[in-house]
Amino acid sequence: MPSPVTIAELVERNKAYATKHVPLPYFSEFGNLEQHPPAVVVVTCADPRCIPETFLDLKSPETVVLRTAGGRVKPIFNDLLYLDGLLPLTSIMVIHHTDCGKSFMTDGEARSALKTRLPDVKEIDSMEFGAFKDSTLEQSVKDDILFLREAPLLRRELGEASVGFTYDVKTGGLTPVQVSNKK
């Protein structure tokens, strides 16, 4: 088994990359170029097998990609609000993937594991992690889309333009998740 990558190795890789890097536009330059600023935000998992730049064949700077454990939207909601003030966003694409680590524990199990290490920290008792062991992958996507559609701080038209998918890490394919506006 190969050794895990080190930060020093990543820095060396960057040095090689930088010699071939094509400069990207500053935000202030979008109006002067034939490129449009990103209008779609992709929210997906931090899992290293879930790389939307690859499975969506993204070209920079077509989209904004936000990654969080499980691809859950609540932990990055403030980021979405900020980006909506900065960019002309038109839609949010939520993608959860098969074999996700969030499907292996419940929030209660995650709290218990933390309590084992940090027994005196009371804040752990109220922490939510967005785990979905007791649910399904599709339901986790539906819950996130409904959260966006019902969020009072998010522009209504952006929330309504939120769509969800599952990504299969074995096949590489996306499957749309149909979401009605009722829980």
PDB file of C-alpha atoms in Angstrom:
ATOM      1  CA  MET A   1       0.000   0.000   0.000  1.00  0.00           C
ATOM      2  CA  PRO A   2       1.444   3.408  -0.925  1.00  0.00           C
ATOM      3  CA  SER A   3       2.174   5.949   1.803  1.00  0.00           C
ATOM      4  CA  PRO A   4      -0.390   8.714   2.343  1.00  0.00           C
ATOM      5  CA  VAL A   5       0.396  11.933   0.516  1.00  0.00           C
ATOM      6  CA  THR A   6       2.162  14.596   2.573  1.00  0.00           C
ATOM      7  CA  ILE A   7       1.735  18.351   2.523  1.00  0.00           C
ATOM      8  CA  ALA A   8       5.307  18.668   1.244  1.00  0.00           C
ATOM      9  CA  GLU A   9       4.423  16.437  -1.730  1.00  0.00           C
ATOM     10  CA  LEU A  10       1.338  18.525  -2.459  1.00  0.00           C
ATOM     11  CA  VAL A  11       3.431  21.704  -2.422  1.00  0.00           C
ATOM     12  CA  GLU A  12       5.866  20.124  -4.893  1.00  0.00           C
ATOM     13  CA  ARG A  13       2.964  19.128  -7.149  1.00  0.00           C
ATOM     14  CA  ASN A  14       1.773  22.725  -7.052  1.00  0.00           C
ATOM     15  CA  LYS A  15       5.178  23.962  -8.166  1.00  0.00           C
ATOM     16  CA  ALA A  16       4.953  21.711 -11.231  1.00  0.00           C
ATOM     17  CA  TYR A  17       1.347  22.785 -11.877  1.00  0.00           C
ATOM     18  CA  ALA A  18       2.181  26.500 -11.583  1.00  0.00           C
ATOM     19  CA  THR A  19       4.622  26.251 -14.501  1.00  0.00           C
ATOM     20  CA  LYS A  20       1.692  25.300 -16.794  1.00  0.00           C
ATOM     21  CA  HIS A  21      -1.081  27.315 -15.127  1.00  0.00           C
ATOM     22  CA  VAL A  22      -3.299  29.426 -17.363  1.00  0.00           C
ATOM     23  CA  PRO A  23      -4.307  32.605 -15.486  1.00  0.00           C
ATOM     24  CA  LEU A  24      -7.944  32.782 -14.436  1.00  0.00           C
ATOM     25  CA  PRO A  25      -9.979  35.995 -14.406  1.00  0.00           C
ATOM     26  CA  TYR A  26     -10.510  38.132 -11.340  1.00  0.00           C
ATOM     27  CA  PHE A  27     -14.163  38.817 -10.529  1.00  0.00           C
ATOM     28  CA  SER A  28     -13.697  42.375 -11.798  1.00  0.00           C
ATOM     29  CA  GLU A  29     -12.651  41.027 -15.207  1.00  0.00           C
ATOM     30  CA  PHE A  30     -15.729  38.924 -15.975  1.00  0.00           C
ATOM     31  CA  GLY A  31     -17.514  41.843 -17.616  1.00  0.00           C
ATOM     32  CA  ASN A  32     -14.583  42.452 -19.958  1.00  0.00           C
ATOM     33  CA  LEU A  33     -14.245  38.838 -21.060  1.00  0.00           C
ATOM     34  CA  GLU A  34     -16.364  36.481 -23.070  1.00  0.00           C
ATOM     35  CA  GLN A  35     -16.781  34.381 -19.928  1.00  0.00           C
ATOM     36  CA  HIS A  36     -19.761  34.643 -17.640  1.00  0.00           C
ATOM     37  CA  PRO A  37     -19.379  34.472 -13.878  1.00  0.00           C
ATOM     38  CA  PRO A  38     -20.586  31.209 -12.363  1.00  0.00           C
ATOM     39  CA  ALA A  39     -24.364  30.956 -12.005  1.00  0.00           C
ATOM     40  CA  VAL A  40     -24.617  27.388 -10.662  1.00  0.00           C
ATOM     41  CA  VAL A  41     -23.433  26.189  -7.262  1.00  0.00           C
ATOM     42  CA  VAL A  42     -22.701  22.478  -6.912  1.00  0.00           C
ATOM     43  CA  VAL A  43     -22.926  21.207  -3.326  1.00  0.00           C
ATOM     44  CA  THR A  44     -21.407  17.790  -2.827  1.00  0.00           C
ATOM     45  CA  CYS A  45     -19.397  15.628  -0.472  1.00  0.00           C
ATOM     46  CA  ALA A  46     -15.821  16.157   0.674  1.00  0.00           C
ATOM     47  CA  ASP A  47     -15.143  12.461  -0.029  1.00  0.00           C
ATOM     48  CA  PRO A  48     -12.106  12.178  -2.335  1.00  0.00           C
ATOM     49  CA  ARG A  49     -14.032   9.781  -4.602  1.00  0.00           C
ATOM     50  CA  CYS A  50     -16.654  12.453  -5.283  1.00  0.00           C
ATOM     51  CA  ILE A  51     -14.990  14.895  -7.671  1.00  0.00           C
ATOM     52  CA  PRO A  52     -17.583  16.956  -9.571  1.00  0.00           C
ATOM     53  CA  GLU A  53     -14.896  18.661 -11.639  1.00  0.00           C
ATOM     54  CA  THR A  54     -14.358  15.203 -13.153  1.00  0.00           C
ATOM     55  CA  PHE A  55     -17.809  13.587 -13.248  1.00  0.00           C
ATOM     56  CA  LEU A  56     -19.503  16.791 -14.471  1.00  0.00           C
ATOM     57  CA  ASP A  57     -16.586  17.617 -16.791  1.00  0.00           C
ATOM     58  CA  LEU A  58     -16.413  21.137 -15.360  1.00  0.00           C
ATOM     59  CA  LYS A  59     -14.379  23.877 -16.953  1.00  0.00           C
ATOM     60  CA  SER A  60     -13.144  26.683 -14.738  1.00  0.00           C
ATOM     61  CA  PRO A  61     -14.898  29.017 -13.878  1.00  0.00           C
ATOM     62  CA  GLU A  62     -18.265  27.497 -14.928  1.00  0.00           C
ATOM     63  CA  THR A  63     -19.551  26.710 -11.448  1.00  0.00           C
ATOM     64  CA  VAL A  64     -18.822  27.168  -7.796  1.00  0.00           C
ATOM     65  CA  VAL A  65     -18.256  23.853  -6.015  1.00  0.00           C
ATOM     66  CA  LEU A  66     -18.848  23.629  -2.270  1.00  0.00           C
ATOM     67  CA  ARG A  67     -17.834  20.437  -0.503  1.00  0.00           C
ATOM     68  CA  THR A  68     -18.897  19.358   2.939  1.00  0.00           C
ATOM     69  CA  ALA A  69     -19.154  16.024   4.711  1.00  0.00           C
ATOM     70  CA  GLY A  70     -22.079  14.194   3.141  1.00  0.00           C
ATOM     71  CA  GLY A  71     -22.749  17.037   0.715  1.00  0.00           C
ATOM     72  CA  ARG A  72     -25.190  18.406   3.276  1.00  0.00           C
ATOM     73  CA  VAL A  73     -26.326  21.997   2.739  1.00  0.00           C
ATOM     74  CA  LYS A  74     -26.893  23.198   6.311  1.00  0.00           C
ATOM     75  CA  PRO A  75     -23.166  23.404   7.192  1.00  0.00           C
ATOM     76  CA  ILE A  76     -22.467  25.587   4.134  1.00  0.00           C
ATOM     77  CA  PHE A  77     -25.699  27.593   4.117  1.00  0.00           C
ATOM     78  CA  ASN A  78     -23.960  30.847   5.095  1.00  0.00           C
ATOM     79  CA  ASP A  79     -21.570  30.324   2.180  1.00  0.00           C
ATOM     80  CA  LEU A  80     -24.534  29.977  -0.201  1.00  0.00           C
ATOM     81  CA  LEU A  81     -26.029  33.220   1.098  1.00  0.00           C
ATOM     82  CA  TYR A  82     -22.714  35.022   0.677  1.00  0.00           C
ATOM     83  CA  LEU A  83     -22.184  33.694  -2.853  1.00  0.00           C
ATOM     84  CA  ASP A  84     -25.719  34.714  -3.799  1.00  0.00           C
ATOM     85  CA  GLY A  85     -24.788  38.305  -2.967  1.00  0.00           C
ATOM     86  CA  LEU A  86     -21.541  38.089  -4.927  1.00  0.00           C
ATOM     87  CA  LEU A  87     -22.535  36.174  -8.064  1.00  0.00           C
ATOM     88  CA  PRO A  88     -25.586  36.055 -10.356  1.00  0.00           C
ATOM     89  CA  LEU A  89     -26.640  32.618  -9.091  1.00  0.00           C
ATOM     90  CA  THR A  90     -29.504  30.892 -10.870  1.00  0.00           C
ATOM     91  CA  SER A  91     -29.510  27.382  -9.379  1.00  0.00           C
ATOM     92  CA  ILE A  92     -28.094  25.012  -6.797  1.00  0.00           C
ATOM     93  CA  MET A  93     -27.235  21.407  -7.651  1.00  0.00           C
ATOM     94  CA  VAL A  94     -27.066  19.107  -4.598  1.00  0.00           C
ATOM     95  CA  ILE A  95     -25.260  15.800  -5.148  1.00  0.00           C
ATOM     96  CA  HIS A  96     -24.955  13.017  -2.555  1.00  0.00           C
ATOM     97  CA  HIS A  97     -23.058   9.836  -3.412  1.00  0.00           C
ATOM     98  CA  THR A  98     -23.287   6.110  -2.802  1.00  0.00           C
ATOM     99  CA  ASP A  99     -21.217   4.589   0.017  1.00  0.00           C
ATOM    100  CA  CYS A 100     -21.066   7.959   1.792  1.00  0.00           C
ATOM    101  CA  GLY A 101     -19.526   8.031   5.258  1.00  0.00           C
ATOM    102  CA  LYS A 102     -22.606   9.896   6.530  1.00  0.00           C
ATOM    103  CA  SER A 103     -24.620   6.731   5.867  1.00  0.00           C
ATOM    104  CA  PHE A 104     -22.603   4.650   8.338  1.00  0.00           C
ATOM    105  CA  MET A 105     -23.551   6.448  11.581  1.00  0.00           C
ATOM    106  CA  THR A 106     -26.472   8.277  13.075  1.00  0.00           C
ATOM    107  CA  ASP A 107     -26.083  11.712  14.629  1.00  0.00           C
ATOM    108  CA  GLY A 108     -26.444  10.003  18.022  1.00  0.00           C
ATOM    109  CA  GLU A 109     -23.596   7.613  17.259  1.00  0.00           C
ATOM    110  CA  ALA A 110     -21.426  10.525  16.120  1.00  0.00           C
ATOM    111  CA  ARG A 111     -22.201  12.402  19.350  1.00  0.00           C
ATOM    112  CA  SER A 112     -21.367   9.285  21.395  1.00  0.00           C
ATOM    113  CA  ALA A 113     -18.019   8.913  19.641  1.00  0.00           C
ATOM    114  CA  LEU A 114     -17.194  12.554  20.377  1.00  0.00           C
ATOM    115  CA  LYS A 115     -18.342  12.215  23.993  1.00  0.00           C
ATOM    116  CA  THR A 116     -15.900   9.329  24.432  1.00  0.00           C
ATOM    117  CA  ARG A 117     -13.044  11.682  23.567  1.00  0.00           C
ATOM    118  CA  LEU A 118     -14.517  14.846  25.101  1.00  0.00           C
ATOM    119  CA  PRO A 119     -16.830  13.758  27.948  1.00  0.00           C
ATOM    120  CA  ASP A 120     -17.080  17.203  29.571  1.00  0.00           C
ATOM    121  CA  VAL A 121     -18.122  19.172  26.484  1.00  0.00           C
ATOM    122  CA  LYS A 122     -21.872  19.782  26.867  1.00  0.00           C
ATOM    123  CA  GLU A 123     -22.280  21.384  23.413  1.00  0.00           C
ATOM    124  CA  ILE A 124     -21.868  17.951  21.845  1.00  0.00           C
ATOM    125  CA  ASP A 125     -25.324  16.963  23.110  1.00  0.00           C
ATOM    126  CA  SER A 126     -27.027  19.385  20.719  1.00  0.00           C
ATOM    127  CA  MET A 127     -24.763  18.927  17.686  1.00  0.00           C
ATOM    128  CA  GLU A 128     -26.285  17.855  14.387  1.00  0.00           C
ATOM    129  CA  PHE A 129     -24.111  16.169  11.783  1.00  0.00           C
ATOM    130  CA  GLY A 130     -26.584  15.396   8.997  1.00  0.00           C
ATOM    131  CA  ALA A 131     -25.898  11.666   9.176  1.00  0.00           C
ATOM    132  CA  PHE A 132     -28.419   9.473   7.378  1.00  0.00           C
ATOM    133  CA  LYS A 133     -27.824   5.899   8.525  1.00  0.00           C
ATOM    134  CA  ASP A 134     -31.497   5.671   9.518  1.00  0.00           C
ATOM    135  CA  SER A 135     -32.665   7.051   6.168  1.00  0.00           C
ATOM    136  CA  THR A 136     -31.808   6.640   2.488  1.00  0.00           C
ATOM    137  CA  LEU A 137     -29.447   8.434   0.157  1.00  0.00           C
ATOM    138  CA  GLU A 138     -32.398   9.761  -1.842  1.00  0.00           C
ATOM    139  CA  GLN A 139     -34.140  11.017   1.299  1.00  0.00           C
ATOM    140  CA  SER A 140     -31.011  12.904   2.377  1.00  0.00           C
ATOM    141  CA  VAL A 141     -31.042  14.695  -0.994  1.00  0.00           C
ATOM    142  CA  LYS A 142     -34.771  15.438  -0.665  1.00  0.00           C
ATOM    143  CA  ASP A 143     -34.258  16.821   2.844  1.00  0.00           C
ATOM    144  CA  ASP A 144     -31.536  19.174   1.612  1.00  0.00           C
ATOM    145  CA  ILE A 145     -33.570  20.390  -1.362  1.00  0.00           C
ATOM    146  CA  LEU A 146     -36.588  21.008   0.869  1.00  0.00           C
ATOM    147  CA  PHE A 147     -34.380  22.897   3.318  1.00  0.00           C
ATOM    148  CA  LEU A 148     -33.208  25.180   0.488  1.00  0.00           C
ATOM    149  CA  ARG A 149     -36.715  25.678  -0.878  1.00  0.00           C
ATOM    150  CA  GLU A 150     -38.073  26.564   2.563  1.00  0.00           C
ATOM    151  CA  ALA A 151     -35.129  28.641   3.843  1.00  0.00           C
ATOM    152  CA  PRO A 152     -36.446  32.152   4.554  1.00  0.00           C
ATOM    153  CA  LEU A 153     -33.021  33.785   4.048  1.00  0.00           C
ATOM    154  CA  LEU A 154     -32.438  32.308   0.593  1.00  0.00           C
ATOM    155  CA  ARG A 155     -33.928  34.054  -2.436  1.00  0.00           C
ATOM    156  CA  ARG A 156     -37.128  32.198  -3.223  1.00  0.00           C
ATOM    157  CA  GLU A 157     -36.317  31.785  -6.926  1.00  0.00           C
ATOM    158  CA  LEU A 158     -32.893  30.327  -6.085  1.00  0.00           C
ATOM    159  CA  GLY A 159     -34.377  27.913  -3.569  1.00  0.00           C
ATOM    160  CA  GLU A 160     -37.001  26.830  -6.092  1.00  0.00           C
ATOM    161  CA  ALA A 161     -34.276  26.276  -8.702  1.00  0.00           C
ATOM    162  CA  SER A 162     -32.467  23.830  -6.409  1.00  0.00           C
ATOM    163  CA  VAL A 163     -32.241  20.296  -7.797  1.00  0.00           C
ATOM    164  CA  GLY A 164     -30.866  17.073  -6.374  1.00  0.00           C
ATOM    165  CA  PHE A 165     -29.013  14.029  -7.639  1.00  0.00           C
ATOM    166  CA  THR A 166     -27.307  10.916  -6.404  1.00  0.00           C
ATOM    167  CA  TYR A 167     -23.905  10.006  -7.777  1.00  0.00           C
ATOM    168  CA  ASP A 168     -22.855   6.364  -8.041  1.00  0.00           C
ATOM    169  CA  VAL A 169     -19.154   5.991  -7.220  1.00  0.00           C
ATOM    170  CA  LYS A 170     -19.034   2.659  -9.093  1.00  0.00           C
ATOM    171  CA  THR A 171     -20.725   3.682 -12.370  1.00  0.00           C
ATOM    172  CA  GLY A 172     -19.938   7.421 -12.379  1.00  0.00           C
ATOM    173  CA  GLY A 173     -23.561   8.195 -13.238  1.00  0.00           C
ATOM    174  CA  LEU A 174     -25.960  10.761 -11.813  1.00  0.00           C
ATOM    175  CA  THR A 175     -29.567   9.940 -10.986  1.00  0.00           C
ATOM    176  CA  PRO A 176     -32.070  12.784 -10.522  1.00  0.00           C
ATOM    177  CA  VAL A 177     -33.986  12.828  -7.250  1.00  0.00           C
ATOM    178  CA  GLN A 178     -37.546  14.059  -7.635  1.00  0.00           C
ATOM    179  CA  VAL A 179     -38.608  16.360  -4.820  1.00  0.00           C
ATOM    180  CA  SER A 180     -42.142  17.528  -4.158  1.00  0.00           C
ATOM    181  CA  ASN A 181     -42.479  20.634  -2.020  1.00  0.00           C
ATOM    182  CA  LYS A 182     -43.947  18.689   0.887  1.00  0.00           C
ATOM    183  CA  LYS A 183     -42.011  16.823   3.554  1.00  0.00           C
TER     184      LYS A 183
END
